[in-house]
Amino acid sequence: MDIASKDHHTPTELFDSERLKPAVIKQLSRLNPWLSLGHVALEYGFIISAIVLCNLYWHPLLYVVCVMWIAARQHALAILVHEASHYRLLKHKPANDFIGEALLAFPIFVTLRGYRLSHRAHHRHMNTEHDPDWVSKETPDWVFPKSRGALFFMLAKIAFGANLGWMIKLILKGGQPQAATQTKSATRSFVAGRMLYYVAVMALLTYFGGWTDFLLFWIVPMVTWLQVIFRIRSIAEHFGLEYDHTFTEARTTYPSLFDRLFIASKNVWYHLDHHLYPSVPFYNLPLLHTKLMELTGFQERAHITKSYLGVLRECSAGVINVGSG
């Protein structure tokens, strides 16, 4: 199935002029494992460089910038976890899952297998009562429109650690946002291996005296700016929309330079495009978007917003989210 959306929108309801040819999608869905691994290495290189730079030229303002930068890189690792959940990282599935867990999910305290469970349900039942992401957001915080002041206050609270309790619960669930999605996916050997992984990391931090850097440059970004990023991205992807067509069930966002540096990366902003064709890996999403924009139906109906600031403006400008709250 090419298109994952609400139950009442199915691929058969789309006109042929609104769908790309299978041969095009097959070409765009080809994997480049070396490119994927290069992106993993690149993100860790960015993180290490920021830590070294901040330690060499310590200044409070530089530290704030480094926190935001590293949080954005942690978000990039989370995006690559998403790619691995679709088996879009490596062709060899065991290798895909090993890299996805050991180098991407475990470092940000979630599990690939836990995330995959909930994310599959999200794609199959997007924006419905069977979508664990949607159901977990049925709270006043996710009702739109909000005033600009209310949006700012909500994001400010998150930036100062208001999401810490939620984050701890998510970690304990292995990356599953809703208890209803939990199944017996975690074998004893997997749980034991994960615990051994963290014991080894703690031992290395102790041996090399790295606890201070770990707290300043990994935990602080994770509990502050990363949480803001997750909130903004979640709003952008599925909230403040019309929900009246397959092309308005999710949003594609054209990022600003600030967005690219300190919020999103890996083409994650092409979220509507991803839901239409989830087999396409992140590095081919720009070309997929170009192809989709050649379709009259997509060009006329797709919900596309300029910048994540533009998303927040939309969500304080009268578009009511009828699916939550």
PDB file of N, CA, C and O in Angstrom, residues 22-63:
ATOM      1  N   PRO A  22       4.519   3.126 -10.411  1.00  0.00           N
ATOM      2  CA  PRO A  22       5.280   2.163  -9.601  1.00  0.00           C
ATOM      3  C   PRO A  22       6.765   2.126  -9.948  1.00  0.00           C
ATOM      4  O   PRO A  22       7.604   1.968  -9.063  1.00  0.00           O
ATOM      5  N   ALA A  23       7.088   2.277 -11.233  1.00  0.00           N
ATOM      6  CA  ALA A  23       8.501   2.230 -11.642  1.00  0.00           C
ATOM      7  C   ALA A  23       9.287   3.391 -11.030  1.00  0.00           C
ATOM      8  O   ALA A  23      10.463   3.234 -10.671  1.00  0.00           O
ATOM      9  N   VAL A  24       8.635   4.534 -10.914  1.00  0.00           N
ATOM     10  CA  VAL A  24       9.288   5.698 -10.312  1.00  0.00           C
ATOM     11  C   VAL A  24       9.564   5.452  -8.835  1.00  0.00           C
ATOM     12  O   VAL A  24      10.660   5.715  -8.329  1.00  0.00           O
ATOM     13  N   ILE A  25       8.563   4.903  -8.135  1.00  0.00           N
ATOM     14  CA  ILE A  25       8.720   4.629  -6.704  1.00  0.00           C
ATOM     15  C   ILE A  25       9.760   3.539  -6.478  1.00  0.00           C
ATOM     16  O   ILE A  25      10.548   3.610  -5.526  1.00  0.00           O
ATOM     17  N   LYS A  26       9.793   2.546  -7.348  1.00  0.00           N
ATOM     18  CA  LYS A  26      10.789   1.489  -7.221  1.00  0.00           C
ATOM     19  C   LYS A  26      12.198   2.058  -7.336  1.00  0.00           C
ATOM     20  O   LYS A  26      13.097   1.694  -6.558  1.00  0.00           O
ATOM     21  N   GLN A  27      12.382   2.973  -8.274  1.00  0.00           N
ATOM     22  CA  GLN A  27      13.691   3.597  -8.454  1.00  0.00           C
ATOM     23  C   GLN A  27      14.061   4.444  -7.243  1.00  0.00           C
ATOM     24  O   GLN A  27      15.197   4.389  -6.736  1.00  0.00           O
ATOM     25  N   LEU A  28      13.102   5.224  -6.736  1.00  0.00           N
ATOM     26  CA  LEU A  28      13.364   6.098  -5.594  1.00  0.00           C
ATOM     27  C   LEU A  28      13.564   5.318  -4.302  1.00  0.00           C
ATOM     28  O   LEU A  28      14.149   5.845  -3.352  1.00  0.00           O
ATOM     29  N   SER A  29      13.090   4.076  -4.253  1.00  0.00           N
ATOM     30  CA  SER A  29      13.158   3.274  -3.029  1.00  0.00           C
ATOM     31  C   SER A  29      14.448   2.473  -2.907  1.00  0.00           C
ATOM     32  O   SER A  29      14.642   1.759  -1.917  1.00  0.00           O
ATOM     33  N   ARG A  30      15.332   2.576  -3.886  1.00  0.00           N
ATOM     34  CA  ARG A  30      16.594   1.847  -3.824  1.00  0.00           C
ATOM     35  C   ARG A  30      17.469   2.392  -2.696  1.00  0.00           C
ATOM     36  O   ARG A  30      17.582   3.601  -2.505  1.00  0.00           O
ATOM     37  N   LEU A  31      18.080   1.477  -1.966  1.00  0.00           N
ATOM     38  CA  LEU A  31      18.880   1.863  -0.808  1.00  0.00           C
ATOM     39  C   LEU A  31      20.343   2.060  -1.170  1.00  0.00           C
ATOM     40  O   LEU A  31      20.883   1.379  -2.042  1.00  0.00           O
ATOM     41  N   ASN A  32      20.956   2.998  -0.461  1.00  0.00           N
ATOM     42  CA  ASN A  32      22.393   3.239  -0.573  1.00  0.00           C
ATOM     43  C   ASN A  32      22.982   3.099   0.831  1.00  0.00           C
ATOM     44  O   ASN A  32      23.068   4.086   1.578  1.00  0.00           O
ATOM     45  N   PRO A  33      23.360   1.877   1.227  1.00  0.00           N
ATOM     46  CA  PRO A  33      23.833   1.654   2.604  1.00  0.00           C
ATOM     47  C   PRO A  33      25.021   2.517   2.998  1.00  0.00           C
ATOM     48  O   PRO A  33      25.103   2.974   4.146  1.00  0.00           O
ATOM     49  N   TRP A  34      25.944   2.745   2.075  1.00  0.00           N
ATOM     50  CA  TRP A  34      27.125   3.548   2.406  1.00  0.00           C
ATOM     51  C   TRP A  34      26.745   4.991   2.698  1.00  0.00           C
ATOM     52  O   TRP A  34      27.345   5.640   3.569  1.00  0.00           O
ATOM     53  N   LEU A  35      25.747   5.495   2.005  1.00  0.00           N
ATOM     54  CA  LEU A  35      25.277   6.850   2.282  1.00  0.00           C
ATOM     55  C   LEU A  35      24.647   6.916   3.666  1.00  0.00           C
ATOM     56  O   LEU A  35      24.866   7.871   4.421  1.00  0.00           O
ATOM     57  N   SER A  36      23.876   5.895   4.017  1.00  0.00           N
ATOM     58  CA  SER A  36      23.263   5.840   5.352  1.00  0.00           C
ATOM     59  C   SER A  36      24.328   5.813   6.441  1.00  0.00           C
ATOM     60  O   SER A  36      24.260   6.569   7.420  1.00  0.00           O
ATOM     61  N   LEU A  37      25.329   4.946   6.286  1.00  0.00           N
ATOM     62  CA  LEU A  37      26.397   4.856   7.280  1.00  0.00           C
ATOM     63  C   LEU A  37      27.198   6.147   7.347  1.00  0.00           C
ATOM     64  O   LEU A  37      27.648   6.558   8.422  1.00  0.00           O
ATOM     65  N   GLY A  38      27.369   6.805   6.206  1.00  0.00           N
ATOM     66  CA  GLY A  38      28.064   8.087   6.188  1.00  0.00           C
ATOM     67  C   GLY A  38      27.326   9.137   7.007  1.00  0.00           C
ATOM     68  O   GLY A  38      27.949   9.936   7.711  1.00  0.00           O
ATOM     69  N   HIS A  39      25.997   9.108   6.947  1.00  0.00           N
ATOM     70  CA  HIS A  39      25.208  10.061   7.733  1.00  0.00           C
ATOM     71  C   HIS A  39      25.325   9.767   9.228  1.00  0.00           C
ATOM     72  O   HIS A  39      25.371  10.700  10.041  1.00  0.00           O
ATOM     73  N   VAL A  40      25.378   8.500   9.600  1.00  0.00           N
ATOM     74  CA  VAL A  40      25.567   8.142  11.014  1.00  0.00           C
ATOM     75  C   VAL A  40      26.902   8.686  11.503  1.00  0.00           C
ATOM     76  O   VAL A  40      26.980   9.343  12.557  1.00  0.00           O
ATOM     77  N   ALA A  41      27.966   8.430  10.734  1.00  0.00           N
ATOM     78  CA  ALA A  41      29.304   8.904  11.113  1.00  0.00           C
ATOM     79  C   ALA A  41      29.355  10.430  11.159  1.00  0.00           C
ATOM     80  O   ALA A  41      29.979  11.019  12.055  1.00  0.00           O
ATOM     81  N   LEU A  42      28.698  11.071  10.207  1.00  0.00           N
ATOM     82  CA  LEU A  42      28.698  12.532  10.141  1.00  0.00           C
ATOM     83  C   LEU A  42      28.091  13.144  11.397  1.00  0.00           C
ATOM     84  O   LEU A  42      28.637  14.115  11.960  1.00  0.00           O
ATOM     85  N   GLU A  43      26.974  12.584  11.866  1.00  0.00           N
ATOM     86  CA  GLU A  43      26.315  13.153  13.048  1.00  0.00           C
ATOM     87  C   GLU A  43      27.192  13.021  14.293  1.00  0.00           C
ATOM     88  O   GLU A  43      27.274  13.951  15.102  1.00  0.00           O
ATOM     89  N   TYR A  44      27.835  11.885  14.456  1.00  0.00           N
ATOM     90  CA  TYR A  44      28.736  11.726  15.602  1.00  0.00           C
ATOM     91  C   TYR A  44      29.947  12.649  15.478  1.00  0.00           C
ATOM     92  O   TYR A  44      30.447  13.183  16.481  1.00  0.00           O
ATOM     93  N   GLY A  45      30.404  12.867  14.253  1.00  0.00           N
ATOM     94  CA  GLY A  45      31.496  13.819  14.040  1.00  0.00           C
ATOM     95  C   GLY A  45      31.085  15.226  14.432  1.00  0.00           C
ATOM     96  O   GLY A  45      31.867  15.967  15.059  1.00  0.00           O
ATOM     97  N   PHE A  46      29.874  15.616  14.075  1.00  0.00           N
ATOM     98  CA  PHE A  46      29.362  16.929  14.453  1.00  0.00           C
ATOM     99  C   PHE A  46      29.286  17.084  15.973  1.00  0.00           C
ATOM    100  O   PHE A  46      29.622  18.133  16.525  1.00  0.00           O
ATOM    101  N   ILE A  47      28.828  16.042  16.641  1.00  0.00           N
ATOM    102  CA  ILE A  47      28.680  16.089  18.101  1.00  0.00           C
ATOM    103  C   ILE A  47      30.043  16.220  18.782  1.00  0.00           C
ATOM    104  O   ILE A  47      30.247  17.072  19.655  1.00  0.00           O
ATOM    105  N   ILE A  48      30.975  15.373  18.386  1.00  0.00           N
ATOM    106  CA  ILE A  48      32.310  15.406  18.986  1.00  0.00           C
ATOM    107  C   ILE A  48      32.982  16.753  18.736  1.00  0.00           C
ATOM    108  O   ILE A  48      33.600  17.341  19.629  1.00  0.00           O
ATOM    109  N   SER A  49      32.853  17.282  17.520  1.00  0.00           N
ATOM    110  CA  SER A  49      33.466  18.574  17.190  1.00  0.00           C
ATOM    111  C   SER A  49      32.898  19.693  18.057  1.00  0.00           C
ATOM    112  O   SER A  49      33.642  20.573  18.514  1.00  0.00           O
ATOM    113  N   ALA A  50      31.580  19.658  18.308  1.00  0.00           N
ATOM    114  CA  ALA A  50      30.954  20.694  19.128  1.00  0.00           C
ATOM    115  C   ALA A  50      31.462  20.632  20.566  1.00  0.00           C
ATOM    116  O   ALA A  50      31.724  21.671  21.193  1.00  0.00           O
ATOM    117  N   ILE A  51      31.608  19.426  21.097  1.00  0.00           N
ATOM    118  CA  ILE A  51      32.102  19.267  22.471  1.00  0.00           C
ATOM    119  C   ILE A  51      33.532  19.782  22.596  1.00  0.00           C
ATOM    120  O   ILE A  51      33.872  20.512  23.545  1.00  0.00           O
ATOM    121  N   VAL A  52      34.373  19.405  21.631  1.00  0.00           N
ATOM    122  CA  VAL A  52      35.775  19.851  21.651  1.00  0.00           C
ATOM    123  C   VAL A  52      35.848  21.370  21.546  1.00  0.00           C
ATOM    124  O   VAL A  52      36.582  22.035  22.292  1.00  0.00           O
ATOM    125  N   LEU A  53      35.072  21.942  20.623  1.00  0.00           N
ATOM    126  CA  LEU A  53      35.077  23.390  20.413  1.00  0.00           C
ATOM    127  C   LEU A  53      34.649  24.135  21.679  1.00  0.00           C
ATOM    128  O   LEU A  53      35.276  25.121  22.090  1.00  0.00           O
ATOM    129  N   CYS A  54      33.578  23.652  22.311  1.00  0.00           N
ATOM    130  CA  CYS A  54      33.063  24.329  23.499  1.00  0.00           C
ATOM    131  C   CYS A  54      34.038  24.223  24.668  1.00  0.00           C
ATOM    132  O   CYS A  54      34.185  25.173  25.453  1.00  0.00           O
ATOM    133  N   ASN A  55      34.701  23.101  24.794  1.00  0.00           N
ATOM    134  CA  ASN A  55      35.688  22.948  25.864  1.00  0.00           C
ATOM    135  C   ASN A  55      36.931  23.818  25.630  1.00  0.00           C
ATOM    136  O   ASN A  55      37.534  24.329  26.576  1.00  0.00           O
ATOM    137  N   LEU A  56      37.316  24.015  24.377  1.00  0.00           N
ATOM    138  CA  LEU A  56      38.490  24.829  24.061  1.00  0.00           C
ATOM    139  C   LEU A  56      38.219  26.316  24.230  1.00  0.00           C
ATOM    140  O   LEU A  56      39.085  27.072  24.671  1.00  0.00           O
ATOM    141  N   TYR A  57      37.008  26.749  23.864  1.00  0.00           N
ATOM    142  CA  TYR A  57      36.681  28.176  23.876  1.00  0.00           C
ATOM    143  C   TYR A  57      35.444  28.413  24.735  1.00  0.00           C
ATOM    144  O   TYR A  57      34.460  28.995  24.295  1.00  0.00           O
ATOM    145  N   TRP A  58      35.497  27.947  25.972  1.00  0.00           N
ATOM    146  CA  TRP A  58      34.312  27.981  26.827  1.00  0.00           C
ATOM    147  C   TRP A  58      33.761  29.399  26.999  1.00  0.00           C
ATOM    148  O   TRP A  58      34.479  30.346  27.296  1.00  0.00           O
ATOM    149  N   HIS A  59      32.441  29.502  26.768  1.00  0.00           N
ATOM    150  CA  HIS A  59      31.707  30.735  27.011  1.00  0.00           C
ATOM    151  C   HIS A  59      30.239  30.338  27.168  1.00  0.00           C
ATOM    152  O   HIS A  59      29.760  29.447  26.448  1.00  0.00           O
ATOM    153  N   PRO A  60      29.511  30.963  28.085  1.00  0.00           N
ATOM    154  CA  PRO A  60      28.107  30.586  28.296  1.00  0.00           C
ATOM    155  C   PRO A  60      27.262  30.630  27.025  1.00  0.00           C
ATOM    156  O   PRO A  60      26.443  29.729  26.788  1.00  0.00           O
ATOM    157  N   LEU A  61      27.453  31.649  26.197  1.00  0.00           N
ATOM    158  CA  LEU A  61      26.667  31.743  24.963  1.00  0.00           C
ATOM    159  C   LEU A  61      27.049  30.632  23.986  1.00  0.00           C
ATOM    160  O   LEU A  61      26.185  30.065  23.302  1.00  0.00           O
ATOM    161  N   LEU A  62      28.344  30.334  23.898  1.00  0.00           N
ATOM    162  CA  LEU A  62      28.782  29.242  23.036  1.00  0.00           C
ATOM    163  C   LEU A  62      28.196  27.921  23.525  1.00  0.00           C
ATOM    164  O   LEU A  62      27.784  27.070  22.718  1.00  0.00           O
ATOM    165  N   TYR A  63      28.120  27.758  24.839  1.00  0.00           N
ATOM    166  CA  TYR A  63      27.544  26.533  25.401  1.00  0.00           C
ATOM    167  C   TYR A  63      26.075  26.401  25.016  1.00  0.00           C
ATOM    168  O   TYR A  63      25.615  25.314  24.639  1.00  0.00           O
TER     169      TYR A  63
END
